[in-house]
JSON list of C-alpha atoms in Angstrom, two decimals:
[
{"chain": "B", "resi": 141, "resn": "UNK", "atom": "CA", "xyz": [10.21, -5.72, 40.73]},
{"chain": "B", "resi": 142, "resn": "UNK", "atom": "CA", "xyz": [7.27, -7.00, 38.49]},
{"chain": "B", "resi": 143, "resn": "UNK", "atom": "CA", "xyz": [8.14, -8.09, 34.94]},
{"chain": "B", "resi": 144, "resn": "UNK", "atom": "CA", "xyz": [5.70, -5.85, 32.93]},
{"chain": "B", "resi": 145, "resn": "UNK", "atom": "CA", "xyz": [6.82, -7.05, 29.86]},
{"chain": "B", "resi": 146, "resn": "UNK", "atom": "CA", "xyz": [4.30, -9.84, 28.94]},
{"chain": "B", "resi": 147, "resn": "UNK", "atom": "CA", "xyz": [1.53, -7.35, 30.28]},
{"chain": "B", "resi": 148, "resn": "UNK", "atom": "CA", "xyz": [2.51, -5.04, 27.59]},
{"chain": "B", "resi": 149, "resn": "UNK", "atom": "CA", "xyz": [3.03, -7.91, 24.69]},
{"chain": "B", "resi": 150, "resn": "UNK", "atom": "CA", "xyz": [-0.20, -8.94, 25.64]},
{"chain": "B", "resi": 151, "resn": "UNK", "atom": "CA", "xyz": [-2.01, -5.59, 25.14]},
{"chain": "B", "resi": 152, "resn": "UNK", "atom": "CA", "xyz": [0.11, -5.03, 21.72]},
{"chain": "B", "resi": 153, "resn": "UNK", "atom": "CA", "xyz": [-1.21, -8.54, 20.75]},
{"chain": "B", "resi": 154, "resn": "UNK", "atom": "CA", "xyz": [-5.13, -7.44, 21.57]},
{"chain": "B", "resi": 155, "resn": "UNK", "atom": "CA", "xyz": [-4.37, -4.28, 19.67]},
{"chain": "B", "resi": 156, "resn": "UNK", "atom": "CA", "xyz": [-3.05, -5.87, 17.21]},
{"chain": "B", "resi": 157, "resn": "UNK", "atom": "CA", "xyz": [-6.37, -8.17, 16.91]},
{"chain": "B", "resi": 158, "resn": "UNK", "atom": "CA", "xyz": [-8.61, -5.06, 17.58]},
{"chain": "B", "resi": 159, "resn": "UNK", "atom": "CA", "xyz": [-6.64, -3.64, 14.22]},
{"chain": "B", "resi": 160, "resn": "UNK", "atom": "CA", "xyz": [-7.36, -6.40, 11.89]},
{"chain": "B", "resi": 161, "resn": "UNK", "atom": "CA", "xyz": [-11.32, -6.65, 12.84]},
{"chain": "B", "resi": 162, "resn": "UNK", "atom": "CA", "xyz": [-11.50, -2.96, 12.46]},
{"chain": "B", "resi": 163, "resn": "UNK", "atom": "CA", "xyz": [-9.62, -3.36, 9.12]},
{"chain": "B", "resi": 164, "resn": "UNK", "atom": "CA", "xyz": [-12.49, -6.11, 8.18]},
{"chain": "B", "resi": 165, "resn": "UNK", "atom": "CA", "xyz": [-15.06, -3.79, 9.20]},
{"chain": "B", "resi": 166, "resn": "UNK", "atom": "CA", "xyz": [-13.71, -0.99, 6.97]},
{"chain": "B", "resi": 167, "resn": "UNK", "atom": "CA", "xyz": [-15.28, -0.44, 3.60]},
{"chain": "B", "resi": 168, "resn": "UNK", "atom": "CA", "xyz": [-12.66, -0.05, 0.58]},
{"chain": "B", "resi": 169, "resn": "UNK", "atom": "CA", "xyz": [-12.17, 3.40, -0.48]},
{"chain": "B", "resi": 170, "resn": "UNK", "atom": "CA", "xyz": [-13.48, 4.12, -4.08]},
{"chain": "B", "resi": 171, "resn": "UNK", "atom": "CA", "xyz": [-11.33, 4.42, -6.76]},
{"chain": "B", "resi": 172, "resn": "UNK", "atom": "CA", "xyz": [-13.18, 7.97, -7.11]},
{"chain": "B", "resi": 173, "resn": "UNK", "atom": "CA", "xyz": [-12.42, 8.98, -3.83]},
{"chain": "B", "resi": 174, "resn": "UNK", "atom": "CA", "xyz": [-8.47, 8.48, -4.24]},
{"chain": "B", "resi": 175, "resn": "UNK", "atom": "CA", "xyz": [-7.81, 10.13, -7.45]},
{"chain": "B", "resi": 176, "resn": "UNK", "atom": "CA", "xyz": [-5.81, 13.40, -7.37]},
{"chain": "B", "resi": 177, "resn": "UNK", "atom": "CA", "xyz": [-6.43, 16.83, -9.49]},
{"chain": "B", "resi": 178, "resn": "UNK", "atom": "CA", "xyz": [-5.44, 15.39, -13.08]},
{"chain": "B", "resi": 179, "resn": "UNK", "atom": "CA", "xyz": [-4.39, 19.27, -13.62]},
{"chain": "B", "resi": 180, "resn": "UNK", "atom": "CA", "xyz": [-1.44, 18.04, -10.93]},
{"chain": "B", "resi": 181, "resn": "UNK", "atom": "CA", "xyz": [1.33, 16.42, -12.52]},
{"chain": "B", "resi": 182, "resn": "UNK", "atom": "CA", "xyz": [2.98, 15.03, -9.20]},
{"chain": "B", "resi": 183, "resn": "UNK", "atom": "CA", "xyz": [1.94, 14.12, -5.79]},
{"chain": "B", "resi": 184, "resn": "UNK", "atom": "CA", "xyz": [3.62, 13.72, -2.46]},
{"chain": "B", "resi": 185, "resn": "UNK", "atom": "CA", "xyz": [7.02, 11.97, -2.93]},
{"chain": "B", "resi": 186, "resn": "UNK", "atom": "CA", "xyz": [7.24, 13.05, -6.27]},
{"chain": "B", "resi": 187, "resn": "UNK", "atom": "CA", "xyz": [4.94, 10.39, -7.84]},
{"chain": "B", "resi": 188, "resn": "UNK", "atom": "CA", "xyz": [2.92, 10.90, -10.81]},
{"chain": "B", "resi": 189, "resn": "UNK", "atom": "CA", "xyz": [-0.99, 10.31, -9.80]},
{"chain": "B", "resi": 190, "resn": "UNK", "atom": "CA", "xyz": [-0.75, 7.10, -11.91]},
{"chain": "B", "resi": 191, "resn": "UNK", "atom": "CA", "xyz": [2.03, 5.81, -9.90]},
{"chain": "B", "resi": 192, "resn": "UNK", "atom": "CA", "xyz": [-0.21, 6.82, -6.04]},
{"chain": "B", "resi": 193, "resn": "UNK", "atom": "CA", "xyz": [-3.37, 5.07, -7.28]},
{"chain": "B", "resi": 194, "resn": "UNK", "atom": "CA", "xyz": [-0.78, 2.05, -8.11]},
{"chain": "B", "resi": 195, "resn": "UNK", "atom": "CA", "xyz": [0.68, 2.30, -4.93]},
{"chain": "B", "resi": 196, "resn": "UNK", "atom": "CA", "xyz": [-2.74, 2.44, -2.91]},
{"chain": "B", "resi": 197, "resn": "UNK", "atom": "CA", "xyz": [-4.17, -0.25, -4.94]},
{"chain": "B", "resi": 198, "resn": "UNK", "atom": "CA", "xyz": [-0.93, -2.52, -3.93]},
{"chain": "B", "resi": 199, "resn": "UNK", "atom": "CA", "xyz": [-1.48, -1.90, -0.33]},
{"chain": "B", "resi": 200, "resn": "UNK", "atom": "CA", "xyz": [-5.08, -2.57, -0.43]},
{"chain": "B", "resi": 201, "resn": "UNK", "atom": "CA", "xyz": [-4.38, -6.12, -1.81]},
{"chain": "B", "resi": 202, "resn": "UNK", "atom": "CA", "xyz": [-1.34, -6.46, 0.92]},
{"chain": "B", "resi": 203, "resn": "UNK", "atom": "CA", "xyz": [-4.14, -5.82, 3.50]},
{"chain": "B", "resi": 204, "resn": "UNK", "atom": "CA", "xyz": [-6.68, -8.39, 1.93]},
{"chain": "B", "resi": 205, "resn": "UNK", "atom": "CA", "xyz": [-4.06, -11.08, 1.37]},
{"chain": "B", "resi": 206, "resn": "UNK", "atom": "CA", "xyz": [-2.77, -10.56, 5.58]},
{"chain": "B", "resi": 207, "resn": "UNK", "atom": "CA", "xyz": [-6.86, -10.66, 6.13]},
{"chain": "B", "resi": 208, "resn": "UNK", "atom": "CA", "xyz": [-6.48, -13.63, 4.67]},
{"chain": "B", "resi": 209, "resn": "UNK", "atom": "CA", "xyz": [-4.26, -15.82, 6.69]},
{"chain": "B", "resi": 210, "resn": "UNK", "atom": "CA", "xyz": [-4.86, -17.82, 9.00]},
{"chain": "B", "resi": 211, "resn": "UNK", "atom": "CA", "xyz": [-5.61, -16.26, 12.30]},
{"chain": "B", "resi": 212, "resn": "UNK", "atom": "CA", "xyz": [-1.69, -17.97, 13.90]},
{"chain": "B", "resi": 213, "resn": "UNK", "atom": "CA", "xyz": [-0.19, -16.61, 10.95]},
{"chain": "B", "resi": 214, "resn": "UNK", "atom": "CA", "xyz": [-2.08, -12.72, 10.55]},
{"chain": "B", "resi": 215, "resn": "UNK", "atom": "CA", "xyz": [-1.17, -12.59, 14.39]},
{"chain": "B", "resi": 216, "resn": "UNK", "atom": "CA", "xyz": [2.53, -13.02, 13.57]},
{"chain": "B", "resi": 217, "resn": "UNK", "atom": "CA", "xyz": [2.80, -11.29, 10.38]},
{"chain": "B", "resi": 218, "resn": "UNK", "atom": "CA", "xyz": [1.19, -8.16, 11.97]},
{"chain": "B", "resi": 219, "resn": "UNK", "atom": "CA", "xyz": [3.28, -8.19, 15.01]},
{"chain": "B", "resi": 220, "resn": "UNK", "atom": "CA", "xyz": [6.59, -8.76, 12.71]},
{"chain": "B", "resi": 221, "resn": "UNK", "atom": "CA", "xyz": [6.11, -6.98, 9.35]},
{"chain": "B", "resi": 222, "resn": "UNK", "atom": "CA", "xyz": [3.43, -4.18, 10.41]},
{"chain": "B", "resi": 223, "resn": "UNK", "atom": "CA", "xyz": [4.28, -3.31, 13.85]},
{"chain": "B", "resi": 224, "resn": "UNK", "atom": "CA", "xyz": [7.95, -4.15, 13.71]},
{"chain": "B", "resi": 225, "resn": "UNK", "atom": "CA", "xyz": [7.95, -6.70, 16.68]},
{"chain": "B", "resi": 226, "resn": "UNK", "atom": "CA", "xyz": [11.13, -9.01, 17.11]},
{"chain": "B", "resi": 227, "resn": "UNK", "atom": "CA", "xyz": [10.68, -12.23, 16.77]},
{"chain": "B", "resi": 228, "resn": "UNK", "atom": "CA", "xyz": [11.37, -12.75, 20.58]},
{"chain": "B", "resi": 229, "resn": "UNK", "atom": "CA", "xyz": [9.13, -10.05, 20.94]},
{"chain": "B", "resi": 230, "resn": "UNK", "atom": "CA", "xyz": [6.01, -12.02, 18.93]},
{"chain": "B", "resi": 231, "resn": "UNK", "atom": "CA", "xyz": [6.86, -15.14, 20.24]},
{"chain": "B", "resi": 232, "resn": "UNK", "atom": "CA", "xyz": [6.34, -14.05, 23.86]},
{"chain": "B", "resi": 233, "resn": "UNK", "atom": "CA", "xyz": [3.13, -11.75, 22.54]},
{"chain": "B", "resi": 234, "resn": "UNK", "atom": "CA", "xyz": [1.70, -15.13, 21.25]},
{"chain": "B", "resi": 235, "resn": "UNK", "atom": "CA", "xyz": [2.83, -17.58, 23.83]},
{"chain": "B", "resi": 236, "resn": "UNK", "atom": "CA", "xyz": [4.63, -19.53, 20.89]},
{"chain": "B", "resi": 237, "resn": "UNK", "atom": "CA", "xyz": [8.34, -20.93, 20.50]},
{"chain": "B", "resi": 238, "resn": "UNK", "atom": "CA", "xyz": [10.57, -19.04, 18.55]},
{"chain": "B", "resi": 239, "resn": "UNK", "atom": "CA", "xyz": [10.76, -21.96, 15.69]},
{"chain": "B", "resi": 240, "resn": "UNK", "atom": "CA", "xyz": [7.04, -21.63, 15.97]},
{"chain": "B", "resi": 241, "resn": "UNK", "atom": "CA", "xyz": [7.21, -17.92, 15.03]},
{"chain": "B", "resi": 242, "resn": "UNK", "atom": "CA", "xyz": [9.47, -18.19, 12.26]},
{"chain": "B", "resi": 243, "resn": "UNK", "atom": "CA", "xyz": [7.91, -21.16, 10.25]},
{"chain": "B", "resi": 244, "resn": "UNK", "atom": "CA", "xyz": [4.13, -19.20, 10.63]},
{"chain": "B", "resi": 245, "resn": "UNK", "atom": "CA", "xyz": [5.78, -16.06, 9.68]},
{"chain": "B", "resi": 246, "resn": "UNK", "atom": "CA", "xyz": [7.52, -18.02, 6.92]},
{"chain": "B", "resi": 247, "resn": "UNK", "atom": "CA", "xyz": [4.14, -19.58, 5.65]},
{"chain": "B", "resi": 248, "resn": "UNK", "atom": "CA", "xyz": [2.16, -16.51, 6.02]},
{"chain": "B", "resi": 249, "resn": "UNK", "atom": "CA", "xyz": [5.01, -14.11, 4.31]},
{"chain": "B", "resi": 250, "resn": "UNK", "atom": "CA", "xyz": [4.42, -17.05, 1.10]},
{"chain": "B", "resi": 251, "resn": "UNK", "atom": "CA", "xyz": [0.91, -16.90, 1.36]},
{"chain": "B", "resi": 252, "resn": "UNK", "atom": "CA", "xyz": [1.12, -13.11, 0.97]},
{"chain": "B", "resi": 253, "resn": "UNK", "atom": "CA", "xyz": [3.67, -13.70, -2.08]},
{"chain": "B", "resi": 254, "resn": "UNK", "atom": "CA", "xyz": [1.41, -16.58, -3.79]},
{"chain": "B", "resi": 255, "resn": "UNK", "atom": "CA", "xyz": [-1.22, -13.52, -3.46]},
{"chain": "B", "resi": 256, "resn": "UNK", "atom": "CA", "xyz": [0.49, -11.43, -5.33]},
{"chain": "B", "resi": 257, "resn": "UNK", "atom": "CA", "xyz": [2.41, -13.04, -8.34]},
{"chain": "B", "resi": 258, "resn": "UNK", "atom": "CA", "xyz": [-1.49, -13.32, -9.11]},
{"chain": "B", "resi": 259, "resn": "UNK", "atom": "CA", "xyz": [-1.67, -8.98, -9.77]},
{"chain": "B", "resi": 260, "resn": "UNK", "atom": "CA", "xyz": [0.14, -9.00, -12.37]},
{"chain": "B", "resi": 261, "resn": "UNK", "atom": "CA", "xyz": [0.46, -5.46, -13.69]},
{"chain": "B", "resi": 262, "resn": "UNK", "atom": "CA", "xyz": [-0.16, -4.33, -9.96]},
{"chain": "B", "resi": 263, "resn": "UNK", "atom": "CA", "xyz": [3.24, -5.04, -8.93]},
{"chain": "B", "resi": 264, "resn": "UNK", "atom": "CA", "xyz": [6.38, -2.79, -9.70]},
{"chain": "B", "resi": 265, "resn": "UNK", "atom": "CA", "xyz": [8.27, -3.94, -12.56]},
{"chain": "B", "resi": 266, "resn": "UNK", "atom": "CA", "xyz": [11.18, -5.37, -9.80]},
{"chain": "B", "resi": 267, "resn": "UNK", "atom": "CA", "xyz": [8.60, -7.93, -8.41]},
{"chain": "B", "resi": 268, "resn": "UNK", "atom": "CA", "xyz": [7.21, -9.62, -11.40]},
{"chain": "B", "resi": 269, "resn": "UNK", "atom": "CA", "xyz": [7.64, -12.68, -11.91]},
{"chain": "B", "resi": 270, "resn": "UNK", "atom": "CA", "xyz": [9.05, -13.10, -16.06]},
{"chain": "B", "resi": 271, "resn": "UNK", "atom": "CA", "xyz": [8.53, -17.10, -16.41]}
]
């Protein structure tokens, strides 16, 4: 039988490319747009409006701090931490070692960190950094 498996690894890897240029692409959603009825006191999940606008900001600055890394490093960190790839899995998606995955990922993951000790207020209270 034929192997399909790097077929399919490769067409997760092109989707995963097609993702992040259609993420560039995107324009940010207002502020305006994402605030809820202040009449409601909670929102889906049980989170106060203040705490969902927090929440979306966050994620917007996750997506512009994997935007920007390195194009090695976004591949590996979207294949890993977004889609949920192994790291056999990536490494075979990206035609890289193994080793090669995990120090990328590594560098990309504290890229994405250094990123975000800069938000300050941002962050929940857990991931602050108190120095």
């Amino acid at each position: 039988g034929v192997n399909l498996a790097p077929w399919l690894l490769r067409i997760a890897k092109n989707q995963c490319y097609d993702m992040i240029r259609a993420m560039r692409r995107r324009p940010a959603d207002s502020l305006e747009e994402n605030l809820t009825n202040p009449l409601v006191e909670r929102v889906q999940g049980g989170r106060s409006p203040e705490e969902e606008t927090l929440r979306g900001e966050l994620a917007a600055e996750i997506q512009r701090a994997i935007l920007s890394l390195p194009a090695e490093q976004r591949l590996l960190v979207t294949l890993i931490d977004v889609q949920g790839f192994s790291y056999e899995e990536a490494a075979e998606a990206a035609e890289v070692s193994i080793g090669t995955v995990k120090s990328r990922l590594s560098r990309g993951r504290a890229r994405i960190r250094d990123h975000l000790r800069g938000l300050g207020e941002l962050l929940p209270s857990e991931f602050r950094q108190t120095s």
